[in-house]
Structure formats: structure tokens, C-alpha cells
């Protein structure tokens, strides 16, 4: 689902599943030369999803999305080492699916 919307970016991790009330994923580590990661998320089924991104133990501003198949993308600064994660909460979580991916956005080319 996401491969069609994002072209020529190196994937670090991705996945998909059926919407649930609470779900998420943690990318345990990012390569040392990666300065930022692009996080992409999409979902279907018409649900509303509250999405929270976390990097190095700190929450980034959350977003509330409607699962209409559009792609949400956010840049995550990974200058501080540590895991990158997302968590999502739905009101019902009974219909629809989701897909996510972490892509290398910027590398240190020294």
C-alpha cells in the first residue's frame, strides 16, 4: 500500500495489519549515519486513529487521522540515539486495516 506513494527511499522497517483498539511498533535502533527518518502511515475503514510518535523516549506531537486510505507522513529527527516508535488508538478498531513504514530520510555523508 505505501510502496506506491513513496518512491526511492530506503526502508528500515514496515508492516501492516487489521485495526485494533491499541496497536503500534518500535524500531529498536536506527543506523548511526541516519540523521532523520520518514514515518509513513495509512489506514482504511473510516475509523479515527490517534497516532503518537516517540523518538529517544520523547513523544512528538500526536495526530488524529481518518482512515480513508490517504498517506500520513512525518519526519523524525534521530540525532539522539534510541528507538523510534509509533502507537495508535482507535475508538472502535473493528473495521479496516493499516500499513506503516520507516524510511531513511537523511544520512550523514561525512
PDB file of C-alpha atoms in Angstrom:
ATOM      1  CA  UNK A   1       0.000   0.000   0.000  1.00  0.00           C
ATOM      2  CA  UNK A   2       2.712   2.518   0.923  1.00  0.00           C
ATOM      3  CA  UNK A   3       5.202   1.466  -1.741  1.00  0.00           C
ATOM      4  CA  UNK A   4       3.092   3.185  -4.413  1.00  0.00           C
ATOM      5  CA  UNK A   5       3.131   6.511  -2.574  1.00  0.00           C
ATOM      6  CA  UNK A   6       6.792   6.710  -1.567  1.00  0.00           C
ATOM      7  CA  UNK A   7       9.437   6.191  -4.192  1.00  0.00           C
ATOM      8  CA  UNK A   8      13.204   5.708  -3.968  1.00  0.00           C
ATOM      9  CA  UNK A   9      13.612   5.738  -0.199  1.00  0.00           C
ATOM     10  CA  UNK A  10      15.499   3.063   1.715  1.00  0.00           C
ATOM     11  CA  UNK A  11      13.103   1.195   4.006  1.00  0.00           C
ATOM     12  CA  UNK A  12      14.181   0.434   7.573  1.00  0.00           C
ATOM     13  CA  UNK A  13      11.039  -1.409   8.631  1.00  0.00           C
ATOM     14  CA  UNK A  14       7.414  -1.787   7.627  1.00  0.00           C
ATOM     15  CA  UNK A  15       4.311  -3.732   8.449  1.00  0.00           C
ATOM     16  CA  UNK A  16       0.557  -3.927   8.218  1.00  0.00           C
ATOM     17  CA  UNK A  17      -2.413  -5.427   9.998  1.00  0.00           C
ATOM     18  CA  UNK A  18      -6.050  -5.214  10.958  1.00  0.00           C
ATOM     19  CA  UNK A  19      -7.070  -2.177  13.015  1.00  0.00           C
ATOM     20  CA  UNK A  20      -7.321  -2.822  16.742  1.00  0.00           C
ATOM     21  CA  UNK A  21      -8.120  -0.529  19.663  1.00  0.00           C
ATOM     22  CA  UNK A  22      -4.414  -0.183  20.503  1.00  0.00           C
ATOM     23  CA  UNK A  23      -1.503  -1.062  18.251  1.00  0.00           C
ATOM     24  CA  UNK A  24       1.969   0.131  17.373  1.00  0.00           C
ATOM     25  CA  UNK A  25       5.524  -0.754  16.507  1.00  0.00           C
ATOM     26  CA  UNK A  26       9.005   0.023  17.768  1.00  0.00           C
ATOM     27  CA  UNK A  27      12.069   0.288  15.559  1.00  0.00           C
ATOM     28  CA  UNK A  28      14.720  -0.745  18.089  1.00  0.00           C
ATOM     29  CA  UNK A  29      17.527   1.306  16.580  1.00  0.00           C
ATOM     30  CA  UNK A  30      18.431   3.460  13.609  1.00  0.00           C
ATOM     31  CA  UNK A  31      21.837   3.143  11.881  1.00  0.00           C
ATOM     32  CA  UNK A  32      24.402   5.629  13.259  1.00  0.00           C
ATOM     33  CA  UNK A  33      24.692   7.521   9.965  1.00  0.00           C
ATOM     34  CA  UNK A  34      20.936   8.195   9.727  1.00  0.00           C
ATOM     35  CA  UNK A  35      20.035  11.708  10.906  1.00  0.00           C
ATOM     36  CA  UNK A  36      16.302  11.555  10.238  1.00  0.00           C
ATOM     37  CA  UNK A  37      13.646   9.003   9.400  1.00  0.00           C
ATOM     38  CA  UNK A  38      10.435   9.490   7.451  1.00  0.00           C
ATOM     39  CA  UNK A  39       7.497   7.695   9.055  1.00  0.00           C
ATOM     40  CA  UNK A  40       4.563   6.877   6.779  1.00  0.00           C
ATOM     41  CA  UNK A  41       1.187   5.536   7.866  1.00  0.00           C
ATOM     42  CA  UNK A  42      -2.079   4.778   6.118  1.00  0.00           C
ATOM     43  CA  UNK A  43      -5.306   3.097   7.153  1.00  0.00           C
ATOM     44  CA  UNK A  44      -8.710   2.200   5.729  1.00  0.00           C
ATOM     45  CA  UNK A  45     -12.194   1.575   7.083  1.00  0.00           C
ATOM     46  CA  UNK A  46     -13.274   5.077   8.107  1.00  0.00           C
ATOM     47  CA  UNK A  47     -12.077   4.824  11.738  1.00  0.00           C
ATOM     48  CA  UNK A  48     -10.396   7.731  13.514  1.00  0.00           C
ATOM     49  CA  UNK A  49      -6.895   6.927  14.776  1.00  0.00           C
ATOM     50  CA  UNK A  50      -4.868   8.933  17.285  1.00  0.00           C
ATOM     51  CA  UNK A  51      -1.247   8.431  16.300  1.00  0.00           C
ATOM     52  CA  UNK A  52       1.699   9.234  18.589  1.00  0.00           C
ATOM     53  CA  UNK A  53       5.347   9.064  17.515  1.00  0.00           C
ATOM     54  CA  UNK A  54       8.166   8.612  20.018  1.00  0.00           C
ATOM     55  CA  UNK A  55      11.896   9.003  19.489  1.00  0.00           C
ATOM     56  CA  UNK A  56      14.615   8.520  22.112  1.00  0.00           C
ATOM     57  CA  UNK A  57      11.884   8.213  24.739  1.00  0.00           C
ATOM     58  CA  UNK A  58      10.217  11.548  23.899  1.00  0.00           C
ATOM     59  CA  UNK A  59       6.750  11.894  22.355  1.00  0.00           C
ATOM     60  CA  UNK A  60       6.395  14.016  19.245  1.00  0.00           C
ATOM     61  CA  UNK A  61       3.107  15.893  18.747  1.00  0.00           C
ATOM     62  CA  UNK A  62       0.299  13.445  18.065  1.00  0.00           C
ATOM     63  CA  UNK A  63      -2.046  13.492  15.084  1.00  0.00           C
ATOM     64  CA  UNK A  64      -5.634  12.345  14.674  1.00  0.00           C
ATOM     65  CA  UNK A  65      -6.295  10.748  11.294  1.00  0.00           C
ATOM     66  CA  UNK A  66      -9.356   9.480   9.483  1.00  0.00           C
ATOM     67  CA  UNK A  67      -8.731   6.077   7.897  1.00  0.00           C
ATOM     68  CA  UNK A  68      -9.591   6.977   4.319  1.00  0.00           C
ATOM     69  CA  UNK A  69      -6.542   5.496   2.582  1.00  0.00           C
ATOM     70  CA  UNK A  70      -4.527   8.718   2.444  1.00  0.00           C
ATOM     71  CA  UNK A  71      -0.865   8.609   3.489  1.00  0.00           C
ATOM     72  CA  UNK A  72       0.277  10.464   6.607  1.00  0.00           C
ATOM     73  CA  UNK A  73       4.000  11.201   6.649  1.00  0.00           C
ATOM     74  CA  UNK A  74       6.162  12.833   9.298  1.00  0.00           C
ATOM     75  CA  UNK A  75       9.887  13.463   9.561  1.00  0.00           C
ATOM     76  CA  UNK A  76      11.533  12.252  12.777  1.00  0.00           C
ATOM     77  CA  UNK A  77      14.901  13.632  13.871  1.00  0.00           C
ATOM     78  CA  UNK A  78      17.078  10.724  15.018  1.00  0.00           C
ATOM     79  CA  UNK A  79      20.156  12.708  16.081  1.00  0.00           C
ATOM     80  CA  UNK A  80      19.638  11.359  19.626  1.00  0.00           C
ATOM     81  CA  UNK A  81      20.148   7.619  19.660  1.00  0.00           C
ATOM     82  CA  UNK A  82      17.361   5.361  20.801  1.00  0.00           C
ATOM     83  CA  UNK A  83      14.310   3.580  19.494  1.00  0.00           C
ATOM     84  CA  UNK A  84      11.721   5.157  17.211  1.00  0.00           C
ATOM     85  CA  UNK A  85       8.142   4.054  17.793  1.00  0.00           C
ATOM     86  CA  UNK A  86       4.534   4.753  16.996  1.00  0.00           C
ATOM     87  CA  UNK A  87       1.426   3.950  18.975  1.00  0.00           C
ATOM     88  CA  UNK A  88      -2.136   4.241  17.742  1.00  0.00           C
ATOM     89  CA  UNK A  89      -5.520   4.197  19.442  1.00  0.00           C
ATOM     90  CA  UNK A  90      -8.904   3.833  17.744  1.00  0.00           C
ATOM     91  CA  UNK A  91     -12.366   4.312  19.199  1.00  0.00           C
ATOM     92  CA  UNK A  92     -13.757   1.030  17.866  1.00  0.00           C
ATOM     93  CA  UNK A  93     -10.968  -0.679  15.980  1.00  0.00           C
ATOM     94  CA  UNK A  94     -13.385  -3.128  14.453  1.00  0.00           C
ATOM     95  CA  UNK A  95     -13.051  -2.477  10.730  1.00  0.00           C
ATOM     96  CA  UNK A  96     -10.255  -1.608   8.359  1.00  0.00           C
ATOM     97  CA  UNK A  97      -6.565  -2.164   8.099  1.00  0.00           C
ATOM     98  CA  UNK A  98      -3.337  -0.221   8.397  1.00  0.00           C
ATOM     99  CA  UNK A  99       0.184  -0.130   6.976  1.00  0.00           C
ATOM    100  CA  UNK A 100       3.268   1.718   8.174  1.00  0.00           C
ATOM    101  CA  UNK A 101       6.894   2.142   7.191  1.00  0.00           C
ATOM    102  CA  UNK A 102      10.042   3.818   8.450  1.00  0.00           C
ATOM    103  CA  UNK A 103      12.282   5.156   5.678  1.00  0.00           C
ATOM    104  CA  UNK A 104      15.775   6.676   5.715  1.00  0.00           C
ATOM    105  CA  UNK A 105      15.258  10.378   5.068  1.00  0.00           C
ATOM    106  CA  UNK A 106      18.666  11.950   5.680  1.00  0.00           C
ATOM    107  CA  UNK A 107      22.107  10.418   6.167  1.00  0.00           C
ATOM    108  CA  UNK A 108      25.347  11.896   7.442  1.00  0.00           C
ATOM    109  CA  UNK A 109      27.647  11.851   4.424  1.00  0.00           C
ATOM    110  CA  UNK A 110      30.913  12.722   6.161  1.00  0.00           C
TER     111      UNK A 110
END
